[in-house]
Coordinates of C-alpha atoms in Angstrom, one line a residue:
M1034 CA 82.4 109.1 86.7
P1035 CA 82.7 110.5 83.2
T1036 CA 86.2 110.5 81.9
S1037 CA 85.7 114.0 80.4
S1038 CA 84.3 115.5 83.6
T1039 CA 85.3 119.0 84.8
G1040 CA 83.5 118.8 88.1
H1041 CA 83.1 115.3 89.6
T1042 CA 85.0 114.2 92.7
G1043 CA 85.2 110.5 93.4
I1044 CA 86.1 110.3 97.1
L1045 CA 86.1 113.3 99.4
L1046 CA 88.1 112.9 102.7
Q1047 CA 87.3 115.6 105.2
A1048 CA 87.9 116.9 108.7
G1049 CA 89.7 114.2 110.6
S1050 CA 92.9 112.5 111.5
T1051 CA 94.5 109.3 110.2
I1052 CA 92.5 107.5 107.6
A1053 CA 93.4 104.7 105.1
V1054 CA 91.8 104.0 101.7
T1055 CA 92.9 100.8 100.1
E1056 CA 92.2 98.5 97.1
V1057 CA 90.0 100.9 95.1
Q1058 CA 89.8 101.6 91.4
I1059 CA 88.5 105.1 90.4
T1060 CA 87.8 105.9 86.8
G1061 CA 87.1 109.3 85.4
G1062 CA 86.2 112.5 87.1
A1063 CA 87.9 115.9 87.7
I1064 CA 89.5 114.7 91.0
C1065 CA 89.5 111.0 92.0
I1066 CA 90.4 111.6 95.7
Q1067 CA 90.4 115.0 97.4
N1068 CA 91.8 115.0 100.9
S1069 CA 91.7 117.5 103.8
N1070 CA 92.5 115.1 106.6
Q1071 CA 95.6 115.6 108.7
Q1072 CA 97.1 112.2 107.7
V1073 CA 96.1 109.8 105.0
I1074 CA 97.4 106.5 103.6
L1075 CA 96.3 105.4 100.1
K1076 CA 97.4 101.9 99.3
N1077 CA 96.8 100.0 96.0
I1078 CA 94.6 102.6 94.4
Y1079 CA 94.1 102.5 90.6
F1080 CA 93.4 105.9 89.2
K1081 CA 92.3 105.8 85.5
S1082 CA 91.3 108.4 83.0
C1083 CA 90.9 111.3 85.4
T1084 CA 92.0 115.0 85.3
T1085 CA 93.7 114.8 88.7
A1086 CA 94.1 111.5 90.6
Y1087 CA 94.9 112.8 94.1
A1088 CA 94.5 116.4 95.5
P1089 CA 95.5 117.0 99.1
V1090 CA 94.1 120.4 99.9
S1091 CA 95.2 120.6 103.5
G1092 CA 96.6 118.3 106.1
F1093 CA 100.1 117.2 107.2
D1094 CA 101.1 113.9 105.6
S1095 CA 99.9 111.8 102.6
V1096 CA 101.4 108.4 101.9
L1097 CA 100.5 106.8 98.6
Q1098 CA 101.8 103.2 98.2
G1099 CA 101.3 100.8 95.3
C1100 CA 99.2 103.3 93.4
T1101 CA 98.8 103.4 89.6
F1102 CA 98.1 106.6 87.6
D1103 CA 96.8 105.4 84.3
T1104 CA 96.0 108.0 81.6
C1105 CA 95.7 110.8 84.2
G1106 CA 96.2 114.5 83.6
V1107 CA 98.1 114.9 86.9
G1108 CA 98.9 112.2 89.3
I1109 CA 99.2 114.3 92.5
D1110 CA 98.3 118.0 92.7
S1111 CA 99.7 119.2 96.0
T1112 CA 99.8 122.9 95.2
G1113 CA 97.1 123.6 97.8
S1114 CA 98.6 121.5 100.5
H1115 CA 100.9 122.5 103.4
G1116 CA 101.8 118.9 104.0
D1117 CA 104.3 116.2 102.9
V1118 CA 103.6 113.8 100.1
I1119 CA 105.3 110.4 100.0
L1120 CA 104.9 108.2 96.9
L1121 CA 106.1 104.6 97.2
D1122 CA 106.2 101.6 94.9
S1123 CA 103.9 103.2 92.3
T1124 CA 103.4 103.4 88.5
A1125 CA 102.6 106.3 86.2
T1126 CA 101.5 105.1 82.8
N1127 CA 100.4 107.1 79.8
S1128 CA 99.9 110.1 82.1
L1129 CA 101.1 113.7 82.1
N1130 CA 103.0 115.0 85.2
T1131 CA 103.1 112.6 88.2
I1132 CA 103.2 115.4 90.7
V1133 CA 102.7 119.1 90.7
F1134 CA 103.8 120.9 93.9
A1135 CA 104.5 124.3 95.3
D1136 CA 108.2 124.7 96.1
S1137 CA 108.0 126.0 99.7
S1138 CA 111.8 126.4 100.1
S1139 CA 111.5 130.2 99.6
A1140 CA 108.0 130.8 100.9
S1141 CA 107.5 133.6 103.4
D1142 CA 105.0 131.7 105.5
D1143 CA 105.6 128.6 107.7
R1144 CA 104.9 126.2 104.8
N1145 CA 107.5 123.6 104.4
N1146 CA 106.1 120.7 102.4
Q1147 CA 108.4 117.8 101.4
I1148 CA 108.0 115.5 98.5
V1149 CA 109.5 112.0 98.6
I1150 CA 109.3 109.5 95.6
Q1151 CA 110.7 106.0 96.0
N1152 CA 110.5 103.2 93.4
L1153 CA 108.3 104.9 90.8
K1154 CA 107.9 103.3 87.3
H1155 CA 107.1 106.0 84.6
D1156 CA 106.6 105.4 80.9
T1157 CA 106.2 108.7 79.1
S1158 CA 108.5 111.7 78.2
N1159 CA 106.4 113.9 80.4
S1160 CA 108.2 115.4 83.5
I1161 CA 107.6 113.6 86.8
A1162 CA 107.7 116.6 89.2
V1163 CA 106.9 120.2 88.2
T1164 CA 106.0 123.4 90.0
P1165 CA 102.6 125.1 89.3
D1166 CA 104.3 127.3 86.6
N1167 CA 105.5 124.1 84.9
Q1168 CA 109.1 124.4 86.0
V1169 CA 110.6 120.9 85.7
V1170 CA 112.1 119.7 89.0
L1171 CA 112.4 116.0 88.1
S1172 CA 112.5 115.2 84.5
A1173 CA 111.2 112.0 82.8
Q1174 CA 112.9 108.7 83.4
S1175 CA 111.7 105.2 83.4
T1176 CA 112.4 104.5 87.0
V1177 CA 112.9 106.7 90.1
D1178 CA 114.8 104.9 92.8
T1179 CA 114.7 107.6 95.4
W1180 CA 114.0 111.4 95.1
V1181 CA 113.5 113.9 97.8

């Protein structure tokens, strides 16, 4: 996909339950993987030069393990999701924010999404986790051991 794209989506996961996507490299596009499944596991995915690497738009649980966000605008945009996001053993290099999420702790609806990051390598001064209005929740650091 073009690296300057404003509309291309690489993989669209829709309407189902558990699914796994493994060992894929996606370059360019507005969204590399968009998910509306109930549960998804992404393992060893290499996201390169995209606007948003992963966008869960609905569902319950997303597990990303061994993923690389290389020169991405946003690694994970979970602002449209009501589910949990778990990021394990991954790397964010030369990218902006690793995750943007809606803080559901004071939401008036039944939304209660959780974010877990474990063993993340990060190489820029950009914040790792932010809210949609760019409030920093987890600031830049080279390694995140565990963050919930």
